[in-house]
Amino acid sequence: MSGVELIATATFGLEAIVAQEVKDLGYQNVSVENGKVTFTADLSAICRANLWLRTADRVRLKVGEFKATTFDELFEKTKALPWPELIPADANFPVEGKSVKSTLFSVSDCQAIVKKAVVESMKTKYKTQWFEERGPVYKIEIALLKDIATLTIDTTGPGLHKRGYRRLAGQAPIKETLAAALVLLSRWHPDTALLDPFCGSGTIPIEAALIGQNIAPGMNREFVSEKWPSIPKELWRQARKETHDLANYDQPLEIRGTDVDNEAVKIARNNAMEAGVDEFIHFQRMSFTEISSKKKYGKIICNPPYGERLSELREIEKMYKEMGRVFSKFDTWSFYILSSHPKFESLFGKPASKKRKLYNGDIKVDYYQYFGPRPPKKRDGGLIKENGYALTT
C-alpha cells in the first residue's frame, strides 16, 4: 500500500470546509460530494488526516466502487478487489453497511455477502479456510447509493469528534467537529477577542483555542489504523512530531465563555484543562444579558438553546428578542449564531448578513452570520498589520 484514495466523511453542510482542510494539508486532488470529500495521497495522509482534520467525521480508505444491482454482482465484484493486499491474515474485519435508493435495499444481506466475498478473496492468498480475527481491526463499510457500491475501510476508530478532552458534558452538547466548523466559518483570527455567552460545556471556546494555537485536534488520542502493520510506525511518529512542531503554544488568546448554569461552567473549565488550553480561556457564570467587553472589535460565536419542545418555545423566542437587544451594544463586533428557529432573524430584530444551512445532530439549523465593521489596519514599523497578519506597503 503506497498511493491511497481516502474519503473524509462530513456532516451535511460542512463538505466545503472539510475539503479546504484537506487542501490546507497539501492534498490537491480533491473532489466533493454530499457527505464526503475524496482525495488521493501517499500513505502518510492516513496519519496526517486523522490527526489534523477538525471538521470531518472520520477518514476511510477507499477499496473500490462499482455498480451492483444483484447479490451475485455484489459478491463477484467485491471478491475481485485487493483485500489481501490491505488486510492481514489475523485481522478482525467486521462489515457494516447502508443502502439509499438502491435495488439492493437489505443492508443485513449486503453485509453478509460482502463479508463472504472478502473471506473468499483472503482464502486464496492465505491458504486457510478459517480466520480467527483476533488481530487489528479493519472495519469494512458497504455503502450503496443509487445502485453504486462503495467499499471502504475505516482508519479512524471512534469518530474524529472524540478529541479526548470532553469527559464531562452538559445537556445537549454540540459536537466538537461542528464547533470547530463554526469557528472556521467565522474567519476568526487568534488576535481577535472571542466570546461565547452560551458556552455550556465549553466546546466552542475550546475548539477556538485549539485553532488559535494550531494544536492538532487528534494530538492526544489514538486511531485504529495505528495498529495496522501496513502503515510503518515511522510514518505515525513523523506525523505526531509534526503536530508538536507546528503547535504555537506562545500565541496569546482572548477567549471567554459564559453561561448561566454554574455546573456547566465547572464542566467547561474541566474540559479546557483536559484539552490543555485552560489558561487561555476565561469561563464565568453569567447570564447573557450581563455580557460586556472593553474590546472594541471581536466576535460572538454561540449555540443558544433551541426550544425544540413546544412548551419551551415562548421562552426561547423571548430570549432571542433579548439577545438582539443585548448584542446591539456590541455594535462593532460580529455575531455568529446557530439556531433551528425559522423566524430567528425577525425575533433577533435584524436580518443576517449571511446564513448557512447545517445540521446539529439530527436537527436542521441555520448559522446566522452578522458581519461587523472591519477593524482598522494597524501600522507596525514599515508594515501594516491587519488581524495580526503583516502586509507589505
mmCIF file of N, CA and C in Angstrom, residues 287-379:
data_model
loop_
_atom_site.group_PDB
_atom_site.id
_atom_site.type_symbol
_atom_site.label_atom_id
_atom_site.label_comp_id
_atom_site.label_asym_id
_atom_site.label_seq_id
_atom_site.Cartn_x
_atom_site.Cartn_y
_atom_site.Cartn_z
ATOM 1 N N SER A 287 -25.330 35.439 33.146
ATOM 2 C CA SER A 287 -26.417 35.464 32.171
ATOM 3 C C SER A 287 -25.953 36.220 30.927
ATOM 4 N N PHE A 288 -26.452 35.822 29.771
ATOM 5 C CA PHE A 288 -26.053 36.514 28.537
ATOM 6 C C PHE A 288 -26.445 37.984 28.568
ATOM 7 N N THR A 289 -27.423 38.336 29.399
ATOM 8 C CA THR A 289 -27.868 39.738 29.475
ATOM 9 C C THR A 289 -26.832 40.620 30.153
ATOM 10 N N GLU A 290 -25.847 40.002 30.810
ATOM 11 C CA GLU A 290 -24.838 40.768 31.558
ATOM 12 C C GLU A 290 -23.525 40.927 30.805
ATOM 13 N N ILE A 291 -23.406 40.335 29.648
ATOM 14 C CA ILE A 291 -22.111 40.326 28.963
ATOM 15 C C ILE A 291 -21.691 41.736 28.546
ATOM 16 N N SER A 292 -20.378 41.955 28.565
ATOM 17 C CA SER A 292 -19.810 43.233 28.114
ATOM 18 C C SER A 292 -18.354 42.980 27.759
ATOM 19 N N SER A 293 -17.734 43.940 27.127
ATOM 20 C CA SER A 293 -16.321 43.814 26.792
ATOM 21 C C SER A 293 -15.711 45.194 26.587
ATOM 22 N N LYS A 294 -14.453 45.309 26.997
ATOM 23 C CA LYS A 294 -13.716 46.553 26.752
ATOM 24 C C LYS A 294 -13.101 46.567 25.362
ATOM 25 N N LYS A 295 -13.126 45.415 24.708
ATOM 26 C CA LYS A 295 -12.564 45.312 23.368
ATOM 27 C C LYS A 295 -13.505 45.967 22.359
ATOM 28 N N LYS A 296 -12.948 46.797 21.487
ATOM 29 C CA LYS A 296 -13.794 47.475 20.504
ATOM 30 C C LYS A 296 -14.255 46.518 19.419
ATOM 31 N N TYR A 297 -13.392 45.563 19.061
ATOM 32 C CA TYR A 297 -13.723 44.607 17.997
ATOM 33 C C TYR A 297 -13.610 43.180 18.531
ATOM 34 N N GLY A 298 -14.470 42.326 18.037
ATOM 35 C CA GLY A 298 -14.436 40.935 18.451
ATOM 36 C C GLY A 298 -15.540 40.147 17.771
ATOM 37 N N LYS A 299 -15.672 38.883 18.163
ATOM 38 C CA LYS A 299 -16.677 38.006 17.557
ATOM 39 C C LYS A 299 -17.410 37.237 18.650
ATOM 40 N N ILE A 300 -18.728 37.249 18.553
ATOM 41 C CA ILE A 300 -19.561 36.394 19.400
ATOM 42 C C ILE A 300 -19.940 35.176 18.570
ATOM 43 N N ILE A 301 -19.586 34.004 19.052
ATOM 44 C CA ILE A 301 -19.933 32.746 18.374
ATOM 45 C C ILE A 301 -20.674 31.890 19.386
ATOM 46 N N CYS A 302 -21.903 31.504 19.078
ATOM 47 C CA CYS A 302 -22.671 30.803 20.103
ATOM 48 C C CYS A 302 -23.724 29.860 19.519
ATOM 49 N N ASN A 303 -24.126 28.935 20.364
ATOM 50 C CA ASN A 303 -25.143 27.940 20.060
ATOM 51 C C ASN A 303 -26.185 27.993 21.179
ATOM 52 N N PRO A 304 -27.062 29.013 21.158
ATOM 53 C CA PRO A 304 -28.033 29.161 22.247
ATOM 54 C C PRO A 304 -29.087 28.053 22.205
ATOM 55 N N PRO A 305 -29.851 27.869 23.290
ATOM 56 C CA PRO A 305 -30.902 26.841 23.313
ATOM 57 C C PRO A 305 -31.891 27.024 22.161
ATOM 58 N N TYR A 306 -32.424 25.891 21.654
ATOM 59 C CA TYR A 306 -33.336 25.940 20.503
ATOM 60 C C TYR A 306 -34.801 25.942 20.914
ATOM 61 N N GLY A 307 -35.127 25.295 22.030
ATOM 62 C CA GLY A 307 -36.529 25.178 22.418
ATOM 63 C C GLY A 307 -37.291 24.246 21.509
ATOM 64 N N GLU A 308 -36.801 23.012 21.370
ATOM 65 C CA GLU A 308 -37.442 22.049 20.479
ATOM 66 C C GLU A 308 -38.813 21.619 20.989
ATOM 67 N N ARG A 309 -39.003 21.677 22.299
ATOM 68 C CA ARG A 309 -40.311 21.339 22.854
ATOM 69 C C ARG A 309 -41.233 22.548 22.755
ATOM 70 N N LEU A 310 -42.489 22.298 22.416
ATOM 71 C CA LEU A 310 -43.459 23.376 22.222
ATOM 72 C C LEU A 310 -43.604 24.222 23.486
ATOM 73 N N SER A 311 -43.525 23.566 24.653
ATOM 74 C CA SER A 311 -43.694 24.274 25.922
ATOM 75 C C SER A 311 -42.569 25.284 26.169
ATOM 76 N N GLU A 312 -41.422 25.063 25.531
ATOM 77 C CA GLU A 312 -40.269 25.949 25.735
ATOM 78 C C GLU A 312 -40.197 27.078 24.711
ATOM 79 N N LEU A 313 -40.984 26.978 23.659
ATOM 80 C CA LEU A 313 -40.824 27.861 22.511
ATOM 81 C C LEU A 313 -41.016 29.331 22.865
ATOM 82 N N ARG A 314 -42.015 29.625 23.682
ATOM 83 C CA ARG A 314 -42.279 31.024 24.026
ATOM 84 C C ARG A 314 -41.099 31.647 24.770
ATOM 85 N N GLU A 315 -40.509 30.878 25.693
ATOM 86 C CA GLU A 315 -39.353 31.366 26.440
ATOM 87 C C GLU A 315 -38.150 31.586 25.518
ATOM 88 N N ILE A 316 -37.979 30.672 24.566
ATOM 89 C CA ILE A 316 -36.859 30.792 23.633
ATOM 90 C C ILE A 316 -37.031 32.025 22.749
ATOM 91 N N GLU A 317 -38.247 32.253 22.272
ATOM 92 C CA GLU A 317 -38.498 33.427 21.425
ATOM 93 C C GLU A 317 -38.254 34.723 22.201
ATOM 94 N N LYS A 318 -38.622 34.703 23.464
ATOM 95 C CA LYS A 318 -38.349 35.864 24.318
ATOM 96 C C LYS A 318 -36.842 36.072 24.463
ATOM 97 N N MET A 319 -36.103 34.957 24.606
ATOM 98 C CA MET A 319 -34.646 35.028 24.743
ATOM 99 C C MET A 319 -34.003 35.587 23.480
ATOM 100 N N TYR A 320 -34.481 35.167 22.300
ATOM 101 C CA TYR A 320 -33.921 35.668 21.046
ATOM 102 C C TYR A 320 -34.119 37.178 20.915
ATOM 103 N N LYS A 321 -35.270 37.654 21.332
ATOM 104 C CA LYS A 321 -35.523 39.104 21.294
ATOM 105 C C LYS A 321 -34.568 39.838 22.223
ATOM 106 N N GLU A 322 -34.351 39.258 23.404
ATOM 107 C CA GLU A 322 -33.438 39.872 24.359
ATOM 108 C C GLU A 322 -31.992 39.831 23.840
ATOM 109 N N MET A 323 -31.639 38.746 23.143
ATOM 110 C CA MET A 323 -30.309 38.656 22.533
ATOM 111 C C MET A 323 -30.088 39.808 21.562
ATOM 112 N N GLY A 324 -31.097 40.095 20.757
ATOM 113 C CA GLY A 324 -30.987 41.200 19.801
ATOM 114 C C GLY A 324 -30.701 42.518 20.501
ATOM 115 N N ARG A 325 -31.357 42.731 21.647
ATOM 116 C CA ARG A 325 -31.147 43.971 22.395
ATOM 117 C C ARG A 325 -29.745 44.007 23.006
ATOM 118 N N VAL A 326 -29.335 42.877 23.625
ATOM 119 C CA VAL A 326 -28.029 42.831 24.297
ATOM 120 C C VAL A 326 -26.885 42.919 23.293
ATOM 121 N N PHE A 327 -26.990 42.160 22.213
ATOM 122 C CA PHE A 327 -25.901 42.136 21.238
ATOM 123 C C PHE A 327 -25.744 43.464 20.510
ATOM 124 N N SER A 328 -26.816 44.243 20.442
ATOM 125 C CA SER A 328 -26.737 45.532 19.733
ATOM 126 C C SER A 328 -25.757 46.487 20.406
ATOM 127 N N LYS A 329 -25.449 46.232 21.692
ATOM 128 C CA LYS A 329 -24.456 47.062 22.395
ATOM 129 C C LYS A 329 -23.053 46.822 21.835
ATOM 130 N N PHE A 330 -22.857 45.628 21.230
ATOM 131 C CA PHE A 330 -21.566 45.297 20.617
ATOM 132 C C PHE A 330 -21.600 45.718 19.147
ATOM 133 N N ASP A 331 -21.766 47.020 18.917
ATOM 134 C CA ASP A 331 -22.071 47.496 17.563
ATOM 135 C C ASP A 331 -20.893 47.402 16.593
ATOM 136 N N THR A 332 -19.683 47.144 17.108
ATOM 137 C CA THR A 332 -18.535 46.977 16.208
ATOM 138 C C THR A 332 -18.050 45.524 16.182
ATOM 139 N N TRP A 333 -18.817 44.639 16.776
ATOM 140 C CA TRP A 333 -18.482 43.211 16.792
ATOM 141 C C TRP A 333 -19.257 42.477 15.693
ATOM 142 N N SER A 334 -18.835 41.251 15.422
ATOM 143 C CA SER A 334 -19.569 40.362 14.509
ATOM 144 C C SER A 334 -20.202 39.252 15.338
ATOM 145 N N PHE A 335 -21.383 38.781 14.887
ATOM 146 C CA PHE A 335 -22.110 37.739 15.620
ATOM 147 C C PHE A 335 -22.302 36.517 14.726
ATOM 148 N N TYR A 336 -22.175 35.350 15.306
ATOM 149 C CA TYR A 336 -22.367 34.087 14.582
ATOM 150 C C TYR A 336 -23.206 33.180 15.480
ATOM 151 N N ILE A 337 -24.446 32.939 15.066
ATOM 152 C CA ILE A 337 -25.424 32.302 15.952
ATOM 153 C C ILE A 337 -26.070 31.109 15.255
ATOM 154 N N LEU A 338 -26.094 29.970 15.936
ATOM 155 C CA LEU A 338 -26.716 28.750 15.414
ATOM 156 C C LEU A 338 -28.116 28.629 16.002
ATOM 157 N N SER A 339 -29.116 28.433 15.137
ATOM 158 C CA SER A 339 -30.495 28.314 15.632
ATOM 159 C C SER A 339 -31.332 27.480 14.671
ATOM 160 N N SER A 340 -32.306 26.780 15.237
ATOM 161 C CA SER A 340 -33.241 25.998 14.419
ATOM 162 C C SER A 340 -34.554 26.736 14.183
ATOM 163 N N HIS A 341 -34.706 27.902 14.798
ATOM 164 C CA HIS A 341 -35.976 28.637 14.694
ATOM 165 C C HIS A 341 -36.076 29.320 13.322
ATOM 166 N N PRO A 342 -37.144 29.038 12.554
ATOM 167 C CA PRO A 342 -37.257 29.618 11.210
ATOM 168 C C PRO A 342 -37.437 31.138 11.202
ATOM 169 N N LYS A 343 -37.861 31.708 12.327
ATOM 170 C CA LYS A 343 -38.073 33.155 12.387
ATOM 171 C C LYS A 343 -37.037 33.840 13.282
ATOM 172 N N PHE A 344 -35.862 33.231 13.367
ATOM 173 C CA PHE A 344 -34.840 33.795 14.258
ATOM 174 C C PHE A 344 -34.526 35.245 13.912
ATOM 175 N N GLU A 345 -34.343 35.561 12.644
ATOM 176 C CA GLU A 345 -33.929 36.912 12.256
ATOM 177 C C GLU A 345 -34.936 37.970 12.696
ATOM 178 N N SER A 346 -36.222 37.670 12.519
ATOM 179 C CA SER A 346 -37.239 38.656 12.911
ATOM 180 C C SER A 346 -37.295 38.801 14.434
ATOM 181 N N LEU A 347 -37.068 37.700 15.155
ATOM 182 C CA LEU A 347 -37.046 37.767 16.616
ATOM 183 C C LEU A 347 -35.811 38.518 17.102
ATOM 184 N N PHE A 348 -34.676 38.266 16.476
ATOM 185 C CA PHE A 348 -33.422 38.931 16.831
ATOM 186 C C PHE A 348 -33.472 40.406 16.466
ATOM 187 N N GLY A 349 -34.304 40.738 15.479
ATOM 188 C CA GLY A 349 -34.509 42.137 15.120
ATOM 189 C C GLY A 349 -33.628 42.655 14.021
ATOM 190 N N LYS A 350 -32.980 41.719 13.295
ATOM 191 C CA LYS A 350 -32.055 42.169 12.249
ATOM 192 C C LYS A 350 -31.796 41.026 11.282
ATOM 193 N N PRO A 351 -31.853 41.284 9.979
ATOM 194 C CA PRO A 351 -31.534 40.222 9.023
ATOM 195 C C PRO A 351 -30.040 39.910 9.031
ATOM 196 N N ALA A 352 -29.697 38.651 8.872
ATOM 197 C CA ALA A 352 -28.296 38.235 8.878
ATOM 198 C C ALA A 352 -27.595 38.696 7.606
ATOM 199 N N SER A 353 -26.303 38.968 7.705
ATOM 200 C CA SER A 353 -25.508 39.281 6.525
ATOM 201 C C SER A 353 -25.431 38.070 5.614
ATOM 202 N N LYS A 354 -25.438 36.883 6.231
ATOM 203 C CA LYS A 354 -25.311 35.629 5.501
ATOM 204 C C LYS A 354 -25.795 34.511 6.407
ATOM 205 N N LYS A 355 -26.375 33.465 5.824
ATOM 206 C CA LYS A 355 -26.720 32.306 6.646
ATOM 207 C C LYS A 355 -26.406 31.026 5.887
ATOM 208 N N ARG A 356 -26.137 29.991 6.635
ATOM 209 C CA ARG A 356 -25.714 28.723 6.055
ATOM 210 C C ARG A 356 -26.496 27.588 6.701
ATOM 211 N N LYS A 357 -27.031 26.689 5.874
ATOM 212 C CA LYS A 357 -27.786 25.543 6.390
ATOM 213 C C LYS A 357 -26.822 24.470 6.880
ATOM 214 N N LEU A 358 -27.052 23.996 8.110
ATOM 215 C CA LEU A 358 -26.229 22.958 8.711
ATOM 216 C C LEU A 358 -27.116 21.971 9.463
ATOM 217 N N TYR A 359 -26.503 20.982 10.052
ATOM 218 C CA TYR A 359 -27.214 20.046 10.927
ATOM 219 C C TYR A 359 -26.448 19.934 12.234
ATOM 220 N N ASN A 360 -27.182 20.084 13.334
ATOM 221 C CA ASN A 360 -26.623 19.824 14.660
ATOM 222 C C ASN A 360 -27.226 18.509 15.127
ATOM 223 N N GLY A 361 -26.497 17.409 14.918
ATOM 224 C CA GLY A 361 -27.091 16.088 15.125
ATOM 225 C C GLY A 361 -28.163 15.876 14.069
ATOM 226 N N ASP A 362 -29.373 15.571 14.513
ATOM 227 C CA ASP A 362 -30.493 15.381 13.583
ATOM 228 C C ASP A 362 -31.318 16.646 13.390
ATOM 229 N N ILE A 363 -30.895 17.733 14.021
ATOM 230 C CA ILE A 363 -31.679 18.971 13.976
ATOM 231 C C ILE A 363 -31.179 19.866 12.837
ATOM 232 N N LYS A 364 -32.089 20.242 11.966
ATOM 233 C CA LYS A 364 -31.753 21.160 10.884
ATOM 234 C C LYS A 364 -31.650 22.570 11.451
ATOM 235 N N VAL A 365 -30.533 23.216 11.217
ATOM 236 C CA VAL A 365 -30.287 24.539 11.788
ATOM 237 C C VAL A 365 -29.756 25.483 10.718
ATOM 238 N N ASP A 366 -29.759 26.758 11.053
ATOM 239 C CA ASP A 366 -29.110 27.771 10.218
ATOM 240 C C ASP A 366 -28.039 28.455 11.046
ATOM 241 N N TYR A 367 -26.946 28.788 10.377
ATOM 242 C CA TYR A 367 -25.866 29.523 11.027
ATOM 243 C C TYR A 367 -25.977 30.969 10.570
ATOM 244 N N TYR A 368 -26.496 31.839 11.446
ATOM 245 C CA TYR A 368 -26.739 33.244 11.118
ATOM 246 C C TYR A 368 -25.472 34.053 11.375
ATOM 247 N N GLN A 369 -24.994 34.720 10.330
ATOM 248 C CA GLN A 369 -23.725 35.449 10.408
ATOM 249 C C GLN A 369 -23.992 36.943 10.218
ATOM 250 N N TYR A 370 -23.634 37.702 11.230
ATOM 251 C CA TYR A 370 -23.816 39.154 11.214
ATOM 252 C C TYR A 370 -22.427 39.795 11.201
ATOM 253 N N PHE A 371 -22.083 40.422 10.101
ATOM 254 C CA PHE A 371 -20.740 40.978 9.956
ATOM 255 C C PHE A 371 -20.671 42.394 10.497
ATOM 256 N N GLY A 372 -19.739 42.612 11.428
ATOM 257 C CA GLY A 372 -19.492 43.953 11.933
ATOM 258 C C GLY A 372 -18.474 44.659 11.058
ATOM 259 N N PRO A 373 -18.163 45.921 11.360
ATOM 260 C CA PRO A 373 -17.148 46.654 10.577
ATOM 261 C C PRO A 373 -15.775 46.022 10.756
ATOM 262 N N ARG A 374 -14.965 46.093 9.712
ATOM 263 C CA ARG A 374 -13.614 45.541 9.795
ATOM 264 C C ARG A 374 -12.752 46.440 10.666
ATOM 265 N N PRO A 375 -11.926 45.835 11.535
ATOM 266 C CA PRO A 375 -11.027 46.658 12.352
ATOM 267 C C PRO A 375 -10.067 47.436 11.468
ATOM 268 N N PRO A 376 -9.679 48.642 11.872
ATOM 269 C CA PRO A 376 -8.723 49.421 11.072
ATOM 270 C C PRO A 376 -7.369 48.729 11.026
ATOM 271 N N LYS A 377 -6.660 48.942 9.953
ATOM 272 C CA LYS A 377 -5.331 48.353 9.817
ATOM 273 C C LYS A 377 -4.365 49.061 10.757
ATOM 274 N N LYS A 378 -3.521 48.249 11.400
ATOM 275 C CA LYS A 378 -2.572 48.805 12.361
ATOM 276 C C LYS A 378 -1.194 48.916 11.725
ATOM 277 N N ARG A 379 -0.545 50.046 11.968
ATOM 278 C CA ARG A 379 0.809 50.224 11.455
ATOM 279 C C ARG A 379 1.814 49.727 12.487
#
